C-alpha cells in the first residue's frame, strides 16, 4: 500500500493550479510587422499616418457609389502560409473587396478595393468617424 501511494504522489498529477505570469505585448510599425498594410493614396483617399492605418475619404458624391480600386495593399510576412485574407467587418455603407485573398504566400501582396455607397438614404454622416475595420489574415 505504501509503494502504491508513493507512485501516485510522484506521478505529477494535480487537479488545479493557479499561477500568475506576466505577459508583454508590443506593436510595431507596418514596415516591420507580421502583416504589412499600405494605403495607396489616390485623390480623395488619404492615410492619416502614425502606426495605425487610418483612412480619410474626401469629396464624396452624394447619391453615388465611389470605388477606390487597390486602395489598400496587405502583405503577410510569415512563412507559415498559405494565408487567407478577409475583411469580415466594415462600417455602414462601406465595403472592402479583397482580390485573390485565398492561399496567399508570405511576402505576397494582395490588393483591396474600398467602395462607399451614398445612394438612396445613405449619407456620409452614417459612416462613424472612429469606425474600426477588421482585416483577418489566417492560415488557409
Coordinates of C-alpha atoms in Angstrom, one line a residue:
X1 CA 0.0 0.0 0.0
X2 CA 2.8 2.4 0.8
X3 CA 4.5 1.7 -2.5
X4 CA 1.2 2.4 -4.3
X5 CA 0.7 5.7 -2.6
X6 CA 4.2 6.7 -3.3
X7 CA 3.7 6.0 -7.0
X8 CA 0.6 8.1 -7.1
X9 CA 2.2 11.0 -5.3
X10 CA 5.2 11.1 -7.6
X11 CA 3.1 11.0 -10.9
X12 CA 2.9 14.7 -11.1
X13 CA -1.0 14.5 -11.3
X14 CA -2.9 17.5 -10.0
X15 CA -6.4 18.8 -10.0
X16 CA -5.9 22.6 -10.0
X17 CA -3.1 25.2 -10.5
X18 CA -3.4 28.9 -10.0
X19 CA -0.3 30.8 -11.1
X20 CA 0.3 34.5 -12.0
X21 CA 2.5 35.2 -15.0
X22 CA 3.4 38.5 -16.8
X23 CA 2.8 38.8 -20.5
X24 CA 4.4 41.6 -22.6
X25 CA 2.7 42.6 -25.8
X26 CA 4.0 45.3 -28.1
X27 CA 3.2 46.5 -31.6
X28 CA 5.4 47.7 -34.4
X29 CA 5.0 49.9 -37.4
X30 CA 3.8 48.2 -40.5
X31 CA 7.2 48.2 -42.2
X32 CA 8.4 45.5 -39.7
X33 CA 5.1 43.9 -38.6
X34 CA 3.9 40.4 -39.4
X35 CA 1.3 41.9 -41.7
X36 CA 2.1 45.0 -43.7
X37 CA -0.8 47.3 -44.6
X38 CA -0.2 50.1 -47.1
X39 CA -2.6 52.8 -48.1
X40 CA -2.3 53.5 -51.8
X41 CA -3.1 57.2 -51.7
X42 CA -5.2 58.4 -54.6
X43 CA -7.4 61.5 -55.0
X44 CA -9.8 61.6 -52.1
X45 CA -8.2 58.8 -50.1
X46 CA -5.6 59.7 -47.5
X47 CA -3.5 57.7 -45.0
X48 CA -3.8 59.6 -41.7
X49 CA -0.3 58.5 -40.7
X50 CA 1.3 57.1 -37.5
X51 CA 1.5 53.4 -36.7
X52 CA -2.3 53.0 -37.2
X53 CA -3.7 52.9 -40.7
X54 CA -6.4 55.5 -40.9
X55 CA -8.4 56.3 -44.0
X56 CA -9.9 59.7 -44.8
X57 CA -12.4 59.9 -47.6
X58 CA -12.9 63.3 -49.1
X59 CA -15.1 65.0 -51.7
X60 CA -17.5 62.0 -52.0
X61 CA -20.6 62.5 -54.3
X62 CA -24.0 62.1 -52.7
X63 CA -26.3 59.7 -54.5
X64 CA -23.3 57.9 -55.9
X65 CA -21.2 54.8 -55.3
X66 CA -17.5 55.6 -55.2
X67 CA -14.9 52.8 -55.5
X68 CA -11.2 53.1 -54.8
X69 CA -9.5 50.3 -56.7
X70 CA -6.4 48.9 -55.0
X71 CA -6.9 51.3 -52.1
X72 CA -5.0 49.0 -49.6
X73 CA -2.2 46.5 -50.1
X74 CA -1.9 43.8 -47.5
X75 CA 1.3 41.7 -47.3
X76 CA 1.6 38.8 -44.7
X77 CA 5.3 38.3 -43.8
X78 CA 5.2 34.9 -42.1
X79 CA 6.4 31.7 -43.5
X80 CA 3.6 29.6 -42.1
X81 CA 1.2 30.2 -45.0
X82 CA -0.6 30.0 -47.2
X83 CA -2.9 32.6 -45.7
X84 CA -6.5 33.6 -46.3
X85 CA -7.1 37.4 -46.1
X86 CA -10.6 38.6 -45.5
X87 CA -12.4 41.8 -44.2
X88 CA -15.2 40.3 -42.1
X89 CA -16.5 43.6 -40.7
X90 CA -16.7 47.1 -42.2
X91 CA -18.7 50.2 -41.2
X92 CA -22.1 51.1 -42.6
X93 CA -22.2 52.0 -46.3
X94 CA -18.5 50.9 -46.8
X95 CA -17.4 47.6 -48.3
X96 CA -14.0 46.1 -48.8
X97 CA -13.3 43.6 -51.6
X98 CA -10.1 41.5 -51.2
X99 CA -8.7 40.5 -54.5
X100 CA -7.3 37.0 -54.7
X101 CA -7.2 36.7 -50.8
X102 CA -7.0 32.9 -50.6
X103 CA -3.8 30.8 -50.5
X104 CA -1.5 33.8 -50.2
X105 CA 2.1 33.0 -49.5
X106 CA 4.2 35.1 -47.1
X107 CA 5.7 38.1 -48.8
X108 CA 2.9 38.1 -51.5
X109 CA 0.8 41.3 -51.7
X110 CA -2.9 41.4 -52.0
X111 CA -4.9 44.5 -53.0
X112 CA -8.2 45.6 -51.5
X113 CA -10.8 47.8 -53.1
X114 CA -12.9 50.1 -51.0
X115 CA -16.4 51.1 -52.0
X116 CA -18.6 53.7 -50.4
X117 CA -22.3 53.7 -51.1
X118 CA -24.1 57.0 -50.7
X119 CA -27.1 56.1 -52.8
X120 CA -30.7 56.3 -51.6
X121 CA -30.9 57.3 -48.0
X122 CA -27.2 56.5 -47.3
X123 CA -25.2 59.5 -46.2
X124 CA -21.6 60.1 -45.4
X125 CA -22.7 61.0 -41.8
X126 CA -23.8 57.4 -41.4
X127 CA -20.2 56.3 -41.5
X128 CA -18.7 56.6 -38.0
X129 CA -15.6 58.7 -37.9
X130 CA -14.0 56.3 -35.4
X131 CA -15.0 53.0 -37.1
X132 CA -12.6 50.1 -36.8
X133 CA -12.2 47.8 -39.8
X134 CA -11.1 44.2 -39.1
X135 CA -8.7 42.6 -41.5
X136 CA -8.2 38.9 -40.9
X137 CA -5.1 37.1 -42.0
X138 CA -5.1 33.5 -41.0
X139 CA -3.6 30.2 -42.2
X140 CA -5.7 28.9 -45.1

